mmCIF file with all atom_site columns, C-alpha atoms in Angstrom:
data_model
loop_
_atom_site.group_PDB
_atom_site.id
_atom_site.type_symbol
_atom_site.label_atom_id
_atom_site.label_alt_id
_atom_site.label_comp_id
_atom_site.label_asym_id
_atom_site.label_entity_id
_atom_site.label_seq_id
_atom_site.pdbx_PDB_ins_code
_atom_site.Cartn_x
_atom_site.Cartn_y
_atom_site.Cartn_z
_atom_site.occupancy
_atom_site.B_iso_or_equiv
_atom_site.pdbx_formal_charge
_atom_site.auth_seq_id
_atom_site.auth_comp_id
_atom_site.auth_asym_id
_atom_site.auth_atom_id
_atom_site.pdbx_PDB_model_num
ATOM 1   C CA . UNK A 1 1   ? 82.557  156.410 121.645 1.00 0.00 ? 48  UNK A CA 1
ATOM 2   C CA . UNK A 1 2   ? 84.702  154.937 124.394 1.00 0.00 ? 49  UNK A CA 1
ATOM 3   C CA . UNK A 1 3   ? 82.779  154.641 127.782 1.00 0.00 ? 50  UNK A CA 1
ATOM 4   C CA . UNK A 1 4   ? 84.901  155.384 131.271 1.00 0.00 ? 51  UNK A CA 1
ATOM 5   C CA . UNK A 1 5   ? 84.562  151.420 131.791 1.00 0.00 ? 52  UNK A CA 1
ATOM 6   C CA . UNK A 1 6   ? 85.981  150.337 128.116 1.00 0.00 ? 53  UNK A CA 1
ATOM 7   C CA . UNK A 1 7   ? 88.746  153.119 129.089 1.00 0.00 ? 54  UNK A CA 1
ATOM 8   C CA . UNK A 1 8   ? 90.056  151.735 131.869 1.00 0.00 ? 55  UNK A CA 1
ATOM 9   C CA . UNK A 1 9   ? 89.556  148.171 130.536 1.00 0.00 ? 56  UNK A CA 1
ATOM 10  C CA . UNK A 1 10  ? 92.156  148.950 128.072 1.00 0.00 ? 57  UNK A CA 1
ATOM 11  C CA . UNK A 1 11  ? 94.082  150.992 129.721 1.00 0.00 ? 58  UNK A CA 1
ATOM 12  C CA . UNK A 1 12  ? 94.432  147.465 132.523 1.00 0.00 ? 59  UNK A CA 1
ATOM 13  C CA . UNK A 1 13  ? 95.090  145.562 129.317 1.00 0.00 ? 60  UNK A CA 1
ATOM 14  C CA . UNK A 1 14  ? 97.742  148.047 128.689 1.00 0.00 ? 61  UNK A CA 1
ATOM 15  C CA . UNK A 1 15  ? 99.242  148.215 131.830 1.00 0.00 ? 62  UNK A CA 1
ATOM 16  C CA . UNK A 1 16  ? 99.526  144.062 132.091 1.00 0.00 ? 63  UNK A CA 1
ATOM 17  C CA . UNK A 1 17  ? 101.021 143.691 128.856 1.00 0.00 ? 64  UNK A CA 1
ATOM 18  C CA . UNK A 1 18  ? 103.464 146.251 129.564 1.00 0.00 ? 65  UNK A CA 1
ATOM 19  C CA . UNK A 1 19  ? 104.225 144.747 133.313 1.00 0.00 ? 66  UNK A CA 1
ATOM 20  C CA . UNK A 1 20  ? 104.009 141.177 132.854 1.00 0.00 ? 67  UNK A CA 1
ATOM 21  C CA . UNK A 1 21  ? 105.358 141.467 128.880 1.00 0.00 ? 68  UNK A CA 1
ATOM 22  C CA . UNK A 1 22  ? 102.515 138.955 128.235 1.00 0.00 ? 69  UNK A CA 1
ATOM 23  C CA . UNK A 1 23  ? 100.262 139.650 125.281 1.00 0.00 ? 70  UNK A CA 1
ATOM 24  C CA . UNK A 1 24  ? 98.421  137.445 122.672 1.00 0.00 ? 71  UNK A CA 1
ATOM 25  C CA . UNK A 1 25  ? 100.638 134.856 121.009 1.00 0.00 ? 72  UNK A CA 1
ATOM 26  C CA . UNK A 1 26  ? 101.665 134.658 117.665 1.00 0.00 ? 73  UNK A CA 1
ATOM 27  C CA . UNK A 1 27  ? 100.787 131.162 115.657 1.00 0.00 ? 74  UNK A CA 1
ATOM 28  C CA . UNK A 1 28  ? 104.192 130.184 115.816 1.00 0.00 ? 75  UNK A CA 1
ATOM 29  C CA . UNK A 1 29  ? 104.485 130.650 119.636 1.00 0.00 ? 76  UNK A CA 1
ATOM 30  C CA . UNK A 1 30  ? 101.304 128.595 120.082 1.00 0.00 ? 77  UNK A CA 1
ATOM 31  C CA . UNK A 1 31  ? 102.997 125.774 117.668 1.00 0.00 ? 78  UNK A CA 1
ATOM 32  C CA . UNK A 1 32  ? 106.200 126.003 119.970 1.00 0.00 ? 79  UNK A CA 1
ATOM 33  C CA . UNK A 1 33  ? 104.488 125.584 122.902 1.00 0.00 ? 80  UNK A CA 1
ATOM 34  C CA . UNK A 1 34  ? 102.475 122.631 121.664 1.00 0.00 ? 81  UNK A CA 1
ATOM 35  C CA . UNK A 1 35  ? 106.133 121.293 120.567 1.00 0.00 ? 82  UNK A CA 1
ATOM 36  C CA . UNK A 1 36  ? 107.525 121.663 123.829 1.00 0.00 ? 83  UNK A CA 1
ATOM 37  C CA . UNK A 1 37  ? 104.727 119.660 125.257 1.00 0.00 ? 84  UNK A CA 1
ATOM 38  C CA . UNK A 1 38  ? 105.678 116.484 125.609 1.00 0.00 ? 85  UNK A CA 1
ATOM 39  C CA . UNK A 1 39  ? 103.160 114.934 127.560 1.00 0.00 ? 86  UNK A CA 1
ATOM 40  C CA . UNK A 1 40  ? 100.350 117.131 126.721 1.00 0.00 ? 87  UNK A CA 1
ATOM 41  C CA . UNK A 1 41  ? 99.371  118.784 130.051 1.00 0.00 ? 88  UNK A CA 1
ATOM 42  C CA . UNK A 1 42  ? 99.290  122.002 128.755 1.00 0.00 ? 89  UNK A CA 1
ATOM 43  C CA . UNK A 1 43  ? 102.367 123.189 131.015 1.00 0.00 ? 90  UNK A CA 1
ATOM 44  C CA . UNK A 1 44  ? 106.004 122.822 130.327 1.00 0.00 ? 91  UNK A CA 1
ATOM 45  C CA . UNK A 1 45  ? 107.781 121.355 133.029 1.00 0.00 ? 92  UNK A CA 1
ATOM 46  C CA . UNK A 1 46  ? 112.057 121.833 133.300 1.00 0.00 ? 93  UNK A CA 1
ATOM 47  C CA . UNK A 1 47  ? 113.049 118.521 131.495 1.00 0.00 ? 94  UNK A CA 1
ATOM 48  C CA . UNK A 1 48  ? 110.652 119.593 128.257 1.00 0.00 ? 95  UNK A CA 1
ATOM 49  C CA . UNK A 1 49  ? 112.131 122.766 128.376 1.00 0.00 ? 96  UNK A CA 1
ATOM 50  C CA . UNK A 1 50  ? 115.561 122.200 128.167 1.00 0.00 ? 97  UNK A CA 1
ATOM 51  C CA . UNK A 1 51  ? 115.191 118.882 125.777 1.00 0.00 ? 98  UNK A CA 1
ATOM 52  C CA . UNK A 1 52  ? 113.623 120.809 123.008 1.00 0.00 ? 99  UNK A CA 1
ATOM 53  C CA . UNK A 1 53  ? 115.841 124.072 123.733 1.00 0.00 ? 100 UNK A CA 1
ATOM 54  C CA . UNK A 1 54  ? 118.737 121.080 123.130 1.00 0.00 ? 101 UNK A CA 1
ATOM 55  C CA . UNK A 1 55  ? 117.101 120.088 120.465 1.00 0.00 ? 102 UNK A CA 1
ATOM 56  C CA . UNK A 1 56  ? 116.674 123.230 118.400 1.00 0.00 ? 103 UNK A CA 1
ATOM 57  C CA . UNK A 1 57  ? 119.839 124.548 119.511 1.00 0.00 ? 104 UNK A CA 1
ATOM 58  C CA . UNK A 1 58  ? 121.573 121.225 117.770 1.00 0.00 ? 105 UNK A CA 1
ATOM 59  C CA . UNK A 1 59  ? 119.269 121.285 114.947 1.00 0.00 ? 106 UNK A CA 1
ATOM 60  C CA . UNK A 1 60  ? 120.609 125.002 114.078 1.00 0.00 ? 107 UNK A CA 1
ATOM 61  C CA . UNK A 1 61  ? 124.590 124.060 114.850 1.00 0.00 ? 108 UNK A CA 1
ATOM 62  C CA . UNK A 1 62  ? 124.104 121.423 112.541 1.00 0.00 ? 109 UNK A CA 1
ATOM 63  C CA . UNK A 1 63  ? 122.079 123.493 110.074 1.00 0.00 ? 110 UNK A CA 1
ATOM 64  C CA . UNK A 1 64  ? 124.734 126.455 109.976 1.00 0.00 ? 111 UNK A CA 1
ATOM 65  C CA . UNK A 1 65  ? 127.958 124.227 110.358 1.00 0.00 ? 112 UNK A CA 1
ATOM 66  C CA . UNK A 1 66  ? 128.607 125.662 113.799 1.00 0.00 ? 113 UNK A CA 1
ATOM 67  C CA . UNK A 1 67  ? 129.752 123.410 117.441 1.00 0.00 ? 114 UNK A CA 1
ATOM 68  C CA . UNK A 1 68  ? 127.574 122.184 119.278 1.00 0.00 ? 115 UNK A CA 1
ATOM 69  C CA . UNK A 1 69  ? 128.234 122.949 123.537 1.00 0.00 ? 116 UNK A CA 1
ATOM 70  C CA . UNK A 1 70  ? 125.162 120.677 125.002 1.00 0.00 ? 117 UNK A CA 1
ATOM 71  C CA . UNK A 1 71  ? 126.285 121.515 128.544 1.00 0.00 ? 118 UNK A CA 1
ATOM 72  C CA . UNK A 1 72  ? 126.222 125.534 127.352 1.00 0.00 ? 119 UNK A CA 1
ATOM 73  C CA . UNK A 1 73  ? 123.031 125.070 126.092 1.00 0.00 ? 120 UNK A CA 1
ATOM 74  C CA . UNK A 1 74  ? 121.399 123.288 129.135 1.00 0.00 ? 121 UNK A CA 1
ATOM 75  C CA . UNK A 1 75  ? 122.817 125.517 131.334 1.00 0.00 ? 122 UNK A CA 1
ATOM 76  C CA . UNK A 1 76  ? 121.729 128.563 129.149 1.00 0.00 ? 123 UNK A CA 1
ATOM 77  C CA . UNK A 1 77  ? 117.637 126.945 129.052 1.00 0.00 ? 124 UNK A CA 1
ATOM 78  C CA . UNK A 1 78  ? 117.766 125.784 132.783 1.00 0.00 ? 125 UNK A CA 1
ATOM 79  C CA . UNK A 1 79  ? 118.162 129.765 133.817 1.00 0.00 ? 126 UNK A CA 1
ATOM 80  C CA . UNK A 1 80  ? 115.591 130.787 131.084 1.00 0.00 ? 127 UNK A CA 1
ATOM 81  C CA . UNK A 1 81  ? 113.079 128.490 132.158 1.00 0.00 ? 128 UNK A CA 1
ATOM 82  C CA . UNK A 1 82  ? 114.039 129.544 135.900 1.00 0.00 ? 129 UNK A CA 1
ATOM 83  C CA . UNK A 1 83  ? 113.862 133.353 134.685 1.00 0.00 ? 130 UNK A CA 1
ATOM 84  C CA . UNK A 1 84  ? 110.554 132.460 133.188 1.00 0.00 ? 131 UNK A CA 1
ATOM 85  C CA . UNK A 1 85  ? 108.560 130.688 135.843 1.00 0.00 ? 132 UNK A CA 1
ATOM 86  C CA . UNK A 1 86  ? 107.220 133.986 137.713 1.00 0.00 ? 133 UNK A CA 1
ATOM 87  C CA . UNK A 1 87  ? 105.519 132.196 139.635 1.00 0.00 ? 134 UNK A CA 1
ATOM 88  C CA . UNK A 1 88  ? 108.084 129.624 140.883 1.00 0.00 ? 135 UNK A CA 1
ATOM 89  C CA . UNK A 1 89  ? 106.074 126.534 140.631 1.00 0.00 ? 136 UNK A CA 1
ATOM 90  C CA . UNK A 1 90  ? 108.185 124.055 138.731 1.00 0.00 ? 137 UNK A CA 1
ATOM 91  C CA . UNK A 1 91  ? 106.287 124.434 135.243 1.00 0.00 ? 138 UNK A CA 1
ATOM 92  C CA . UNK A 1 92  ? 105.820 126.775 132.899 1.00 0.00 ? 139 UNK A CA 1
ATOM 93  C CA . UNK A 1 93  ? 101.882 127.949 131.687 1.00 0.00 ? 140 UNK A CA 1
ATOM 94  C CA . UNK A 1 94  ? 101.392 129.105 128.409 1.00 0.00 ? 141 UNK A CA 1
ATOM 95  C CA . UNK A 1 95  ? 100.996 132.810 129.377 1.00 0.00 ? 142 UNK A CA 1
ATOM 96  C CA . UNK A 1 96  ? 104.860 132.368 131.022 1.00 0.00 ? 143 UNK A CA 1
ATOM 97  C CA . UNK A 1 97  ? 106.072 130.569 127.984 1.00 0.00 ? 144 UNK A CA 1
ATOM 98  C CA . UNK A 1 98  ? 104.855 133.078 125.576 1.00 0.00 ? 145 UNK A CA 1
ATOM 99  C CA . UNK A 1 99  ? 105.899 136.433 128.071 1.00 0.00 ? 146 UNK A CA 1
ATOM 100 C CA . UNK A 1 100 ? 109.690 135.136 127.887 1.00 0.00 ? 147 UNK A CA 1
ATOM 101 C CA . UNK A 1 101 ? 109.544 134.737 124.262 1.00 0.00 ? 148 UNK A CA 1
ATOM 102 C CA . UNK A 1 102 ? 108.287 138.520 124.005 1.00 0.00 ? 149 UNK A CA 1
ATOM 103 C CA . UNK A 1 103 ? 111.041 139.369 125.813 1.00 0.00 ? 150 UNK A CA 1
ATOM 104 C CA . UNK A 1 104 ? 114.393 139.468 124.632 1.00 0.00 ? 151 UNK A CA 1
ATOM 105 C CA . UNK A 1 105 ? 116.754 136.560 123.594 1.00 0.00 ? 152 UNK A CA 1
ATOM 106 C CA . UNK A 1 106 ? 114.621 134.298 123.086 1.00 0.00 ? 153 UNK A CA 1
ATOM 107 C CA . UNK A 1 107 ? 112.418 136.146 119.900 1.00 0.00 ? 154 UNK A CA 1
ATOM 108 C CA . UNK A 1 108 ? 112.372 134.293 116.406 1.00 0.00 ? 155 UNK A CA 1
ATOM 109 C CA . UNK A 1 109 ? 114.441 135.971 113.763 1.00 0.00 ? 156 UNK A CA 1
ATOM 110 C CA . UNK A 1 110 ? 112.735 137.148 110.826 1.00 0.00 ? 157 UNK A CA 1
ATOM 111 C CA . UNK A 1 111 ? 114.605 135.390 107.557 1.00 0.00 ? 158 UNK A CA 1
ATOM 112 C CA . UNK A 1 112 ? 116.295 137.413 105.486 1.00 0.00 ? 159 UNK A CA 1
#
C-alpha cells in the first residue's frame, strides 16, 4: 500500500523527469559520457564535446560512404552543448549530458 509520502515522492520523481527530461541513464549513455571525458573530471567541458561529436560524426561519414562537413558538425555540437548546459556554467554534468540525449536528435538508433 502506497503511503501519502511515497505518493508524492513519485509523483516529484514524475514531475522532474517530465520537466527537466532527465531520468536514469541507459549503459550506453553512461559509456558515452565516460567517452566524452577526456580528462576525467566527471563534467564535459565545450572542447570534449564537440571533439568527440567530430569524431563520431566522421567515424559514421566514413562508415556509410557519406561527406564529411567538420565546420557543420562543430557548429551543429557547439549549439547542442549550449542548448544543453541549463545551467550555463561552461560544462556539462552528467544529469545535463544524459537529459539532452533523452531528448530529441541526439537519441541512438536502434539497428535494424
Amino acid at each position: 500500500m502506497r503511503t501519502p509520502i511515497k505518493s508524492t515522492i513519485a509523483l516529484l520523481a514524475t514531475l522532474s523527469v517530465l520537466a527537466l527530461g532527465y531520468a536514469e541513464p541507459k549503459q550506453w549513455q553512461v559509456k558515452a559520457f565516460q567517452n566524452f571525458d577526456a580528462n576525467s573530471d566527471k563534467a564535459l567541458d565545450e572542447s570534449e564535446y564537440i571533439a568527440q561529436r567530430l569524431n563520431t560524426a566522421k567515424k559514421n561519414a566514413k562508415k556509410n560512404n557519406k561527406e564529411f562537413d567538420e565546420a557543420k558538425v562543430a557548429a551543429n555540437a557547439k549549439r547542442n552543448f549550449s542548448k544543453a548546459d541549463k545551467n550555463g556554467d561552461g560544462k556539462l554534468s552528467g544529469k545535463e549530458f544524459y537529459a539532452s540525449m533523452n531528448q530529441g536528435g541526439n537519441k541512438k538508433k536502434k539497428k535494424s
